Coordinates of C-alpha atoms in Angstrom, one line a residue:
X1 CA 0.0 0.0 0.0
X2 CA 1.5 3.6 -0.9
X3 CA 1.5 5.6 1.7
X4 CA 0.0 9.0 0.3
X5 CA 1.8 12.5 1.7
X6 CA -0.9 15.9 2.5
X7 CA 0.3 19.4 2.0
X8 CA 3.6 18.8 0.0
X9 CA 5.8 21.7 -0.9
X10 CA 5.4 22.4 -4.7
X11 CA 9.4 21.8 -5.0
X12 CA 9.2 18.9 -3.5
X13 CA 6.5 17.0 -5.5
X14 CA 7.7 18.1 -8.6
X15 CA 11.2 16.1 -7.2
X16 CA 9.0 13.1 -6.8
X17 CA 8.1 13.1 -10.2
X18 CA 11.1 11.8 -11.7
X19 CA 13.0 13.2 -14.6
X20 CA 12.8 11.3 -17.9
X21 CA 10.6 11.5 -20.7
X22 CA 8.1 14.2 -20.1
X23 CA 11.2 16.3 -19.5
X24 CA 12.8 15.9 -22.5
X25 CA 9.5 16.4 -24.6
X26 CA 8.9 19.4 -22.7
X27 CA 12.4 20.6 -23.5
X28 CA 12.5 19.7 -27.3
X29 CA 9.3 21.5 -27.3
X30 CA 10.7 24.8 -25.2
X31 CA 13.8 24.4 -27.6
X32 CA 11.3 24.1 -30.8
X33 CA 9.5 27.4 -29.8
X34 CA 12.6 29.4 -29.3
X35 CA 13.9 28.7 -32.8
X36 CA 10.5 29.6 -34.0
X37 CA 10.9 33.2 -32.4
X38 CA 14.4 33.6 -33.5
X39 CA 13.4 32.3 -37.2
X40 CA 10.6 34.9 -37.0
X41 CA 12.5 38.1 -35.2
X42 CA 15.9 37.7 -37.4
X43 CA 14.4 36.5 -40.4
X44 CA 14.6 40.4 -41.6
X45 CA 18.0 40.0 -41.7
X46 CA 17.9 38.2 -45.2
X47 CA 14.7 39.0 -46.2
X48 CA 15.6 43.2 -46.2
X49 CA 18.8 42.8 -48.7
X50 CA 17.2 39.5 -50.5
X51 CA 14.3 42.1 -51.6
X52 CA 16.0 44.7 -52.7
X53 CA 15.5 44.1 -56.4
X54 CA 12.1 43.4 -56.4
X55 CA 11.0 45.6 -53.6
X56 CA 13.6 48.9 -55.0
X57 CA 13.7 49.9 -51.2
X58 CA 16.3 52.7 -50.2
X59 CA 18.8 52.4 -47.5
X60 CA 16.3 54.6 -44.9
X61 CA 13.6 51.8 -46.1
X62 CA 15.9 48.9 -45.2
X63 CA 16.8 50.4 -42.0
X64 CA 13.3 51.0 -40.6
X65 CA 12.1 47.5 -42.2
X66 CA 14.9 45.6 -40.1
X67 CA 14.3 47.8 -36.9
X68 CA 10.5 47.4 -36.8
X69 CA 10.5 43.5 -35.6
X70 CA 12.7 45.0 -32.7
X71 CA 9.9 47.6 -31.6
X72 CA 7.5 45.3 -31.8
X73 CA 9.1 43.2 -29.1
X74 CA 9.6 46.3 -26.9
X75 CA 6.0 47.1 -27.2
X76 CA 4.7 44.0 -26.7
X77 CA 6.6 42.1 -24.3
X78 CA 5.2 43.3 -20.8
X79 CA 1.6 42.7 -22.3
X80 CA 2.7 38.6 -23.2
X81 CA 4.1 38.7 -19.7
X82 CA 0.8 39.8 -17.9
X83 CA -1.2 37.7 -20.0
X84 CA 0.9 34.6 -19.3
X85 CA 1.0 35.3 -15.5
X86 CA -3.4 35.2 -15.9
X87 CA -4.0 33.3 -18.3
X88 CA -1.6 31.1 -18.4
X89 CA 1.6 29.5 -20.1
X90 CA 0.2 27.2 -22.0
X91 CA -2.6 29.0 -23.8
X92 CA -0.6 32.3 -24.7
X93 CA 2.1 30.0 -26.5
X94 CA -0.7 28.6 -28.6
X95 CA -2.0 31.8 -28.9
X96 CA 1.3 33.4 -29.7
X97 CA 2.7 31.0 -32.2
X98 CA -0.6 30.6 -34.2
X99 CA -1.0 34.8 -34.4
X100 CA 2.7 34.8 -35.2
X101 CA 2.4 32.3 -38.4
X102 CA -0.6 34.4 -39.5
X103 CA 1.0 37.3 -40.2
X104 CA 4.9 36.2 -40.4
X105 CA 3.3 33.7 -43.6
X106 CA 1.5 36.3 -45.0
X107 CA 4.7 38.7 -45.3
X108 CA 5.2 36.3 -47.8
X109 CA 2.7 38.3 -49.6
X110 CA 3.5 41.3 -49.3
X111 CA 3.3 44.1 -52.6
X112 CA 5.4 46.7 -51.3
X113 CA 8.2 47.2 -48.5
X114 CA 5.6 49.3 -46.1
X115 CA 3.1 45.9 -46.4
X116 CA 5.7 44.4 -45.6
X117 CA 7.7 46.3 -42.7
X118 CA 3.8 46.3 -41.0
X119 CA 3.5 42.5 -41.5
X120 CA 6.8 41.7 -39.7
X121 CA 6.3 44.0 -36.9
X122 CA 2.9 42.0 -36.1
X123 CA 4.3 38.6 -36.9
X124 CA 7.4 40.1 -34.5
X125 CA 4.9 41.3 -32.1
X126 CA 3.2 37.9 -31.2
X127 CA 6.2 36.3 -30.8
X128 CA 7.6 38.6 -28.6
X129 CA 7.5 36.7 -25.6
X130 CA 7.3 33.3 -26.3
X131 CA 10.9 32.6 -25.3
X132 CA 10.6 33.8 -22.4
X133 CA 6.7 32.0 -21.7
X134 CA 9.2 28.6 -23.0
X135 CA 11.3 29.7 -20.1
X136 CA 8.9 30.0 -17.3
X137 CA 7.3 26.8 -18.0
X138 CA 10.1 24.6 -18.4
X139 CA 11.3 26.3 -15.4
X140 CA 8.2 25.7 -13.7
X141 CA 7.9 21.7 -14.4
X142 CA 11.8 20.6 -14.2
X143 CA 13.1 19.4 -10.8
X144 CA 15.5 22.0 -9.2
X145 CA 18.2 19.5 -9.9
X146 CA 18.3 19.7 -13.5
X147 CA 16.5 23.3 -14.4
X148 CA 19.0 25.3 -14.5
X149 CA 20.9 23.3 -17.0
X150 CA 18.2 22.5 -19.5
X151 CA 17.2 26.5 -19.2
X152 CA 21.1 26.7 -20.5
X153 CA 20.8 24.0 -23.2
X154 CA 18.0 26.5 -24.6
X155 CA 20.9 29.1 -25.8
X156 CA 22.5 26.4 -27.7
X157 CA 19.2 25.9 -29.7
X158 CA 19.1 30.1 -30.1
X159 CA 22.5 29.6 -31.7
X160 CA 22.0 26.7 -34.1
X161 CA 19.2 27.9 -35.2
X162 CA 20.4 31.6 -36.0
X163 CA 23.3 29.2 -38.0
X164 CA 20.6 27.0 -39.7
X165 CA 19.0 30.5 -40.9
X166 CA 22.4 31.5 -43.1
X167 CA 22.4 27.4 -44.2
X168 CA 18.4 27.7 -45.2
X169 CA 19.3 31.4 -47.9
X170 CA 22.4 29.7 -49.5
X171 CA 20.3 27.5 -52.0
X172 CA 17.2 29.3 -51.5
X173 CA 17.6 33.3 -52.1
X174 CA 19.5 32.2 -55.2
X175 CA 16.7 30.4 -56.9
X176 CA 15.7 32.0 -60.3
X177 CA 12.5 30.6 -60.0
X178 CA 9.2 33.5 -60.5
X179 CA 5.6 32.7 -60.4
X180 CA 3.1 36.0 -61.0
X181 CA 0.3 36.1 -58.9
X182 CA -2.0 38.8 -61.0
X183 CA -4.7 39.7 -58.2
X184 CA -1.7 40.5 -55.9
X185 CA 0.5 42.2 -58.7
X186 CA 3.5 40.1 -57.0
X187 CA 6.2 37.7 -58.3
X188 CA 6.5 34.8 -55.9
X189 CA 10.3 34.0 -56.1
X190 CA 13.2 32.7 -53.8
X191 CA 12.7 35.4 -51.1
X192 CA 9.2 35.0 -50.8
X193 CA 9.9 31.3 -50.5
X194 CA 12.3 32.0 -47.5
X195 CA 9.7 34.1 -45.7
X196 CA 7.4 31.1 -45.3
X197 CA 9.8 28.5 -44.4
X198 CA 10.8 30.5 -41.5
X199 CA 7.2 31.2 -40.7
X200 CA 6.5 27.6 -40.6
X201 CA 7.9 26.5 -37.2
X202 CA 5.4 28.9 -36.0
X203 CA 2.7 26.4 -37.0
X204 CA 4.5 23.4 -35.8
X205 CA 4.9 25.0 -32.1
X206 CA 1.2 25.8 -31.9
X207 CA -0.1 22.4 -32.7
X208 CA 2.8 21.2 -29.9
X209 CA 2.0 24.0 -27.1
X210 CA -1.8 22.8 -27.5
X211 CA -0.8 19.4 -26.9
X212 CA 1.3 20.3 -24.0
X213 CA 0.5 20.0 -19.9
X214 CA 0.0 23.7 -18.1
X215 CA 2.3 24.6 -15.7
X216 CA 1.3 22.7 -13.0
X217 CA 3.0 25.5 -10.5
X218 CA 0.8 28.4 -12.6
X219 CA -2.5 26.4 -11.7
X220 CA -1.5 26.2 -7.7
X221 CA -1.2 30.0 -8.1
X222 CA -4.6 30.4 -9.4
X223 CA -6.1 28.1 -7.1
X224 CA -6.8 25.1 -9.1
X225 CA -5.1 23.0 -6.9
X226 CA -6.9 19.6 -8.0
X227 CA -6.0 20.1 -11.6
X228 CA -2.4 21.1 -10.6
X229 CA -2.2 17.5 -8.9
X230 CA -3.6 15.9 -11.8
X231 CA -0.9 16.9 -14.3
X232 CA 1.9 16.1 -11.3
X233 CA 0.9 12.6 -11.3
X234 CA 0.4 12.3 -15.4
X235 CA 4.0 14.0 -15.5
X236 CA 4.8 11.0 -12.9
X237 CA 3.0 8.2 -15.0
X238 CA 5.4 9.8 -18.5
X239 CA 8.1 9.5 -16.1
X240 CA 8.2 6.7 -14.4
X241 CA 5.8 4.4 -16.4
X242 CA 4.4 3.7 -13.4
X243 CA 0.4 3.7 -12.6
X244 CA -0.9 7.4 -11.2
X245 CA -1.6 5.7 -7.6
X246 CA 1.8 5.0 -6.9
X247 CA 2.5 8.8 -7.0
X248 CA 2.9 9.5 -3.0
X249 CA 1.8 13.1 -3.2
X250 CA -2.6 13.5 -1.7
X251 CA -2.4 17.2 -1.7
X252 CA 0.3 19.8 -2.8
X253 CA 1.6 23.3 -1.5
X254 CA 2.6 26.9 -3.2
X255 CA 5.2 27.4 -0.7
X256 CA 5.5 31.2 -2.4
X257 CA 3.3 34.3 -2.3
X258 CA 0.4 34.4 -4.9
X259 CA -1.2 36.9 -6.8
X260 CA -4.4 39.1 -4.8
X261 CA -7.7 38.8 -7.1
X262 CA -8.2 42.2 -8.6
X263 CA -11.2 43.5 -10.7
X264 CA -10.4 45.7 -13.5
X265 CA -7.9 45.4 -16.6
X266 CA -5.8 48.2 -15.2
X267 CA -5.8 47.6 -12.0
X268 CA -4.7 43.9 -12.6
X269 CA -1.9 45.0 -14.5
X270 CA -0.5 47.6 -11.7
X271 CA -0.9 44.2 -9.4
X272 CA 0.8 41.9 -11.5
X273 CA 3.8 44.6 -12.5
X274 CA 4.4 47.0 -9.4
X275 CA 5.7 43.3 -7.4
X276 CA 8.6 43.5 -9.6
X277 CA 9.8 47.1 -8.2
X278 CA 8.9 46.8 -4.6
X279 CA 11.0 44.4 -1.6
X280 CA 11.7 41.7 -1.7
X281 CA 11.8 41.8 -5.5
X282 CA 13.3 45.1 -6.4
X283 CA 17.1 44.5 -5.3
X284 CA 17.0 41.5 -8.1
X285 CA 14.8 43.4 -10.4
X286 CA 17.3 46.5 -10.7
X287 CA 20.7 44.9 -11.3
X288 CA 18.9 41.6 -13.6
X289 CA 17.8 44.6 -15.7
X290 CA 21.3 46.2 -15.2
X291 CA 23.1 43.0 -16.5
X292 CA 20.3 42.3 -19.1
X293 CA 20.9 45.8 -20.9
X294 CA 24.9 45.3 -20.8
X295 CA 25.3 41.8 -21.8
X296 CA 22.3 42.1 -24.5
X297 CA 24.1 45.5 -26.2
X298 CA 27.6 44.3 -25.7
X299 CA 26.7 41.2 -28.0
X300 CA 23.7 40.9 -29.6
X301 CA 25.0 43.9 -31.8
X302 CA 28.0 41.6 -33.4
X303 CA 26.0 39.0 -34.1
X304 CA 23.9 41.0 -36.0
X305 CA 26.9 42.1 -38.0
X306 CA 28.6 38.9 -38.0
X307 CA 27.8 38.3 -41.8
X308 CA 29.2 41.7 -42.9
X309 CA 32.5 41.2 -40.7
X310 CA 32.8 37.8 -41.6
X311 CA 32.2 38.5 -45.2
X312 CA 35.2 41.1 -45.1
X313 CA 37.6 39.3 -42.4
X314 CA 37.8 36.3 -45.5
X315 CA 38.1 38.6 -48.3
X316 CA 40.8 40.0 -46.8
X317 CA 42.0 36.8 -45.9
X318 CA 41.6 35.4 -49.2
X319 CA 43.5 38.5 -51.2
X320 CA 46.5 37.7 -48.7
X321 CA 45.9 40.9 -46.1
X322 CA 46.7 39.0 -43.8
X323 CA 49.4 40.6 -41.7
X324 CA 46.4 43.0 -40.3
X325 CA 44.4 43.7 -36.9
X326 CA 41.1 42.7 -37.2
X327 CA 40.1 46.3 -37.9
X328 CA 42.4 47.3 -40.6
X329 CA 40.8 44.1 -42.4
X330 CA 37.6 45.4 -42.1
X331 CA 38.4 49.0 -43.7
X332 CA 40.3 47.6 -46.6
X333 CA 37.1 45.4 -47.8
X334 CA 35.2 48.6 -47.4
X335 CA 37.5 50.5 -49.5
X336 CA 37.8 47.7 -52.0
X337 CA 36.1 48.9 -55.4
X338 CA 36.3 45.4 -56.3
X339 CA 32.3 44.4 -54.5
X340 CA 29.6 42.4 -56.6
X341 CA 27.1 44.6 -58.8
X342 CA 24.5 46.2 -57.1
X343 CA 21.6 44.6 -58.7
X344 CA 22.7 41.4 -57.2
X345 CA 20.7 40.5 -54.5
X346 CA 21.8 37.5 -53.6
X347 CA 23.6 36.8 -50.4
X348 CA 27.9 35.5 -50.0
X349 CA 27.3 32.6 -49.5
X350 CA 30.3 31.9 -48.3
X351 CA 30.3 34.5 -45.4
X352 CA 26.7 32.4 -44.5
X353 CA 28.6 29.4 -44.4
X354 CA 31.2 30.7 -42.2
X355 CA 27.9 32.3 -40.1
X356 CA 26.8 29.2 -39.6
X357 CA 30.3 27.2 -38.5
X358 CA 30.5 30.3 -36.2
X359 CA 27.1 29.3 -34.7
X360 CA 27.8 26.1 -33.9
X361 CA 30.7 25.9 -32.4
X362 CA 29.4 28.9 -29.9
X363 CA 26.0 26.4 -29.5
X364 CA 28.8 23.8 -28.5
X365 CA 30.7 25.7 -26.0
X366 CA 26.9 26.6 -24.4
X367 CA 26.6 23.1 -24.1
X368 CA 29.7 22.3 -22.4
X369 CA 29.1 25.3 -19.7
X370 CA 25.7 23.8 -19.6
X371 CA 27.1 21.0 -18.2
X372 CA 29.5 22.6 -16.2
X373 CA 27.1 24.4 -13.9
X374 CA 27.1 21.7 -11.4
X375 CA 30.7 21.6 -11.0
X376 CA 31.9 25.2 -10.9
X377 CA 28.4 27.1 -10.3
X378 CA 26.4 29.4 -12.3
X379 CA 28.1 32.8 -11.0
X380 CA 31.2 31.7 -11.5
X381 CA 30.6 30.3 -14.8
X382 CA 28.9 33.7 -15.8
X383 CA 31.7 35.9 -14.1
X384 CA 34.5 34.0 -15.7
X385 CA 33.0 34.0 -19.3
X386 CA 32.6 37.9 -18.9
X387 CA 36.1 38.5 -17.9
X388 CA 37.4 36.1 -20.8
X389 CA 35.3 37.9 -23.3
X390 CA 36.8 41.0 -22.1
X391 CA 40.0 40.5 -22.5
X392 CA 39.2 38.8 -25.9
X393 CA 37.9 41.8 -27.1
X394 CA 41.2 43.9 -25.8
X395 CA 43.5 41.3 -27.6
X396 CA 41.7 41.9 -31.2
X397 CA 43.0 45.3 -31.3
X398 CA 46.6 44.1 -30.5
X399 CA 47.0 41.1 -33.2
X400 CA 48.2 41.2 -36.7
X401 CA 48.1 37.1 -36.9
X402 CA 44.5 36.5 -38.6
X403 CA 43.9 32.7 -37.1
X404 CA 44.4 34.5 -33.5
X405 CA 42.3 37.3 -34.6
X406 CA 39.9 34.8 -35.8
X407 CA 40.5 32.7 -32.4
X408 CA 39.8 36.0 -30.0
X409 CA 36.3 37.1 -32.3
X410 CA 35.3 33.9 -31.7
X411 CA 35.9 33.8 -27.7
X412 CA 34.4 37.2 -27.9
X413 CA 31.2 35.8 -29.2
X414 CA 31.4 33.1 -26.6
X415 CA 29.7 35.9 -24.4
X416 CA 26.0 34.9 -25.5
X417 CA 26.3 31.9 -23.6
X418 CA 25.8 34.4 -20.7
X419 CA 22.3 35.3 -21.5
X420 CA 20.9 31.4 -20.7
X421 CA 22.6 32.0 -17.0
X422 CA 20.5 35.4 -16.7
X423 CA 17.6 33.8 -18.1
X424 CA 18.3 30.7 -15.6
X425 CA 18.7 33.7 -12.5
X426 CA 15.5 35.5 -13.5
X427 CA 13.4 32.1 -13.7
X428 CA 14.6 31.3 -10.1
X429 CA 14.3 35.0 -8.5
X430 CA 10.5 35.8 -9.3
X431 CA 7.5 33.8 -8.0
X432 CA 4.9 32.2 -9.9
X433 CA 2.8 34.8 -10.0
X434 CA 5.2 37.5 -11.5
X435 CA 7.3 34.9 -13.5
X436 CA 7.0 35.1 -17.1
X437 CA 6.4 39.6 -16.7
X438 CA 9.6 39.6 -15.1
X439 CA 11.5 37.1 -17.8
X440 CA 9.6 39.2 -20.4
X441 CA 10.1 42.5 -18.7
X442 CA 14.4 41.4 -18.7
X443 CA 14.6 40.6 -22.0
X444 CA 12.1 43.8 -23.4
X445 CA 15.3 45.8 -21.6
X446 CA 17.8 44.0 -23.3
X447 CA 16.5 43.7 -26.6
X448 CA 15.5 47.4 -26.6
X449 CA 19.1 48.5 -25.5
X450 CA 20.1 46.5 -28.2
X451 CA 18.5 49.0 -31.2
X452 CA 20.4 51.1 -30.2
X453 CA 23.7 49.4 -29.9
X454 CA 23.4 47.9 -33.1
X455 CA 23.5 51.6 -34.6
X456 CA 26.0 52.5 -32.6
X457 CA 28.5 49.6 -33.4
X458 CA 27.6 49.9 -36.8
X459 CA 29.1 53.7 -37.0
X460 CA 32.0 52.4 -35.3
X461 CA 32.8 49.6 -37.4
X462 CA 32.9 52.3 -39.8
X463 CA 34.7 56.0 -38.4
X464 CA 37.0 54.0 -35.4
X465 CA 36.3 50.5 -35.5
X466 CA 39.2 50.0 -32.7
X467 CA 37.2 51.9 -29.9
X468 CA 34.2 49.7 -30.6
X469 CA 36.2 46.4 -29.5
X470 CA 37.7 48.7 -26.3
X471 CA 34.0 50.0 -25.9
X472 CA 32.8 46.3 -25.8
X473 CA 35.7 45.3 -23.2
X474 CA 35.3 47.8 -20.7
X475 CA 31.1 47.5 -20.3
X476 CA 31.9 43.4 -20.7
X477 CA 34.2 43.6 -17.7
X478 CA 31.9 45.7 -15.8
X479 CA 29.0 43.0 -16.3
X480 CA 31.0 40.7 -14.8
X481 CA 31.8 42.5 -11.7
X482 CA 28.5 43.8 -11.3
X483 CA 27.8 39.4 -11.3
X484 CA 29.9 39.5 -7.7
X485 CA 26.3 40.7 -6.8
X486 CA 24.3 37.7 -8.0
X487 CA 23.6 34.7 -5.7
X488 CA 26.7 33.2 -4.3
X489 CA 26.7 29.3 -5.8
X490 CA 26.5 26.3 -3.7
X491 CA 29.2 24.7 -2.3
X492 CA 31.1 21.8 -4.1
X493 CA 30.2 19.4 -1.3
X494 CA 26.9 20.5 -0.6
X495 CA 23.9 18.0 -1.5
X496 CA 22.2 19.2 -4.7
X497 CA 18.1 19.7 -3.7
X498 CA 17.9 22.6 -5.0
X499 CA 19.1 25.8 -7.0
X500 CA 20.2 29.0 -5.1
X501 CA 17.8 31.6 -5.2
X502 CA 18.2 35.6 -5.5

């Protein structure tokens, strides 16, 4: 006979679940959503120059075309998070994915740049938070044990997927292919093509978020404690393989703070959102967002012009410059006359394939510190890859040996494997309640710093490329002290129950 246990701590029944099989599907999903957002947020990235010729945009039109998607996450994110945190997890994914396909698929369409540039921002719009909904409910239904490492394995899946992005335009945008469609006055050719592929995952996650449990701790926070109990013991029964009754938990616990019921739209939102900037929470809320803004425009700007620094490191390479920093590479491909017509719109496709190797090596070395955690601890981890990155970016200024230069760009790079470890911190600091508006509300400041910084590294690369990489050195290194400040890690020797909390 099972003896059956009343009033267990959330933490603690979720333990008693096991880890196996639900786990994994829940993380393959988590993993399939994010790479969904990314295709959908980044596809701009090919689809603005891949355009060009059909579309006969100006620079100031491809500018505010790939900024838009950016807004629209800015605008947007706080609302996913309050939705999430009432409605729940699980419905605002489907919700979020299925409005996302509509209007990222229908880009596809579009007649004109401005039809276009609004499509995107919508399609960009409803995904907006969806990586960080993924995030609160895998960190919700994984066992303290193991959350913080599969939250980590979620960056490698953001980096092999921005890879599989530059793999996905080499045969595609090249495609001569042209089929008019006369009510819509449109050609339907390669970049057209392009836009729906990376629309599609969009369709894929909603049919798998519908199919997916709630967040068992989301329905303990509402009050539906029977239905949270139900989907603990169907999580055990994936798990274990085991029949339901042999799950040892009668009754379970929020052992956390829940939201007060509030009438009114308004009034609900100043409930679920004022939490985050009052103690207990506002210490945590104040230097996540500090860290956030630094490590998001410290990186997130290179990656988004790695292809064009790629593309000129290996031409310079290639034409045997290569006795040059990192920086004098880069002005000598600019001030080469020798670049492809301008009424090719096709992109290198060997700067994309160099994109991609980039990629996934970094997804790699995310996986590795994934599984690191345990050993050496999360701040640690976090503090020593912001001081390495540092000094990474010092030494590109200082070597004239291009496979070191290549070697330091790379390590530089390495630095996005920081922002699964803030994402992992944020997840554990804010209750149930507050959850996915505080993941959303990080990541709506570190995206929107990035705008921003993406201008600003742009006109470096360009007038004094050198102070860029000193500029991205000093703020790196002062991430990583501010990290002295984040939650001390558990000892070596200490038992692992649970994570350390902020």
């Amino acid at each position: 006979m099972v003896v059956k246990m009343s009033k267990v701590p959330y933490e603690e029944a979720l333990n008693m679940t096991g880890f196996s099989k639900f786990n994994l599907l829940l993380f393959t999903l988590c993993c399939s959503i994010i790479v969904a957002m990314v295709f959908e947020l980044y596809s701009v990235s090919y689809l603005v120059p891949a355009s060009v010729c059909e579309l006969g945009t100006t620079s100031a039109q491809q500018g505010l075309m790939a900024g838009l998607p950016l807004v629209g996450v800015i605008l947007t994110s706080h609302i996913w998070g309050y939705l999430a945190d009432t409605k729940g997890r699980k419905k605002m994914l489907v919700f979020s994915m299925t409005i996302g396909f509509v209007f990222g698929s229908a880009a596809a369409l579009s007649p004109n740049w401005m039809v276009l540039s609004v499509f995107k921002f919508l399609s960009s719009a409803a995904v907006s938070g969806a990586s960080a909904l993924a995030l609160a409910l895998l960190g919700e239904c994984t066992p303290a044990s193991r959350r913080s490492t599969l939250l980590l394995l979620t960056t490698s899946a953001l980096l092999s997927c921005t890879g599989v992005m530059a793999v996905l335009s080499i045969p595609i945008l090249p495609m001569k292919f042209s089929y008019y469609i006369p009510y819509l006055n449109i050609d339907f050719n390669s970049w057209r093509l392009l836009n729906l592929i990376f629309s599609f995952p969009c369709l894929l996650n909603a049919f798998g978020a519908a199919l997916a449990f709630e967040s068992p701790k989301y329905l303990l926070s509402i009050g539906e404690d029977k239905k949270a109990l139900d989907i603990l013991k169907a999580i055990f029964v994936m798990n274990s393989g085991k029949d339901s009754e042999l799950y040892q938990v009668e009754s379970v616990v929020l052992d956390e703070s829940s939201a007060k019921p509030i009438e009114g739209f308004w009034a609900s939102i100043a409930e679920q959102t004022l939490p985050l900037f009052r103690k207990p929470l506002l210490k945590s809320t104040i230097l996540l967002g500090v860290l956030f803004i630094v490590v998001f425009s410290c990186i997130n700007p290179f990656l988004v012009w790695l292809p064009f620094m790629v593309d000129a490191f290996m031409s310079s390479v290639e034409k045997g410059h290569v006795h040059m920093t990192l920086c004098e590479m880069m002005r000598l491909a600019r001030n080469d006359t020798s670049i492809k017509e301008p009424t090719d719109c096709s992109m290198n496709q060997f700067a994309m394939t160099m994109v991609f190797g980039i990629c996934v090596m970094l997804a790699v070395l995310n996986a590795v510190a994934s599984g690191a955690i345990h050993i050496v601890g999360k701040r640690r981890l976090y503090i020593g890859i912001q001081i390495v990155s540092a000094v990474a970016a010092l030494g590109i200024n200082f070597s004239s040996i291009w496979p070191l230069s290549a070697t330091l760009f790379i390590i530089l790079l390495a630095d996005i494997i920081n922002f699964g470890f803030l994402s992992s911190f944020t997840v554990d600091v804010y209750p149930t309640f507050v959850k996915a508006k505080g993941v959303c509300l990080m990541f709506m400041l570190g995206r929107g710093s990035t705008i921003l910084a993406i201008n600003i590294l742009k006109n470096l690369l360009e007038n004094n490329c050198e102070a860029a990489f000193y500029l991205f050195s000093a703020f790196t290194l002062l991430a990583g002290i501010l990290g002295l400040c984040l939650p001390a890690d558990r000892s070596l020797f200490e038992p692992r129950k649970e994570e350390t909390k902020i």
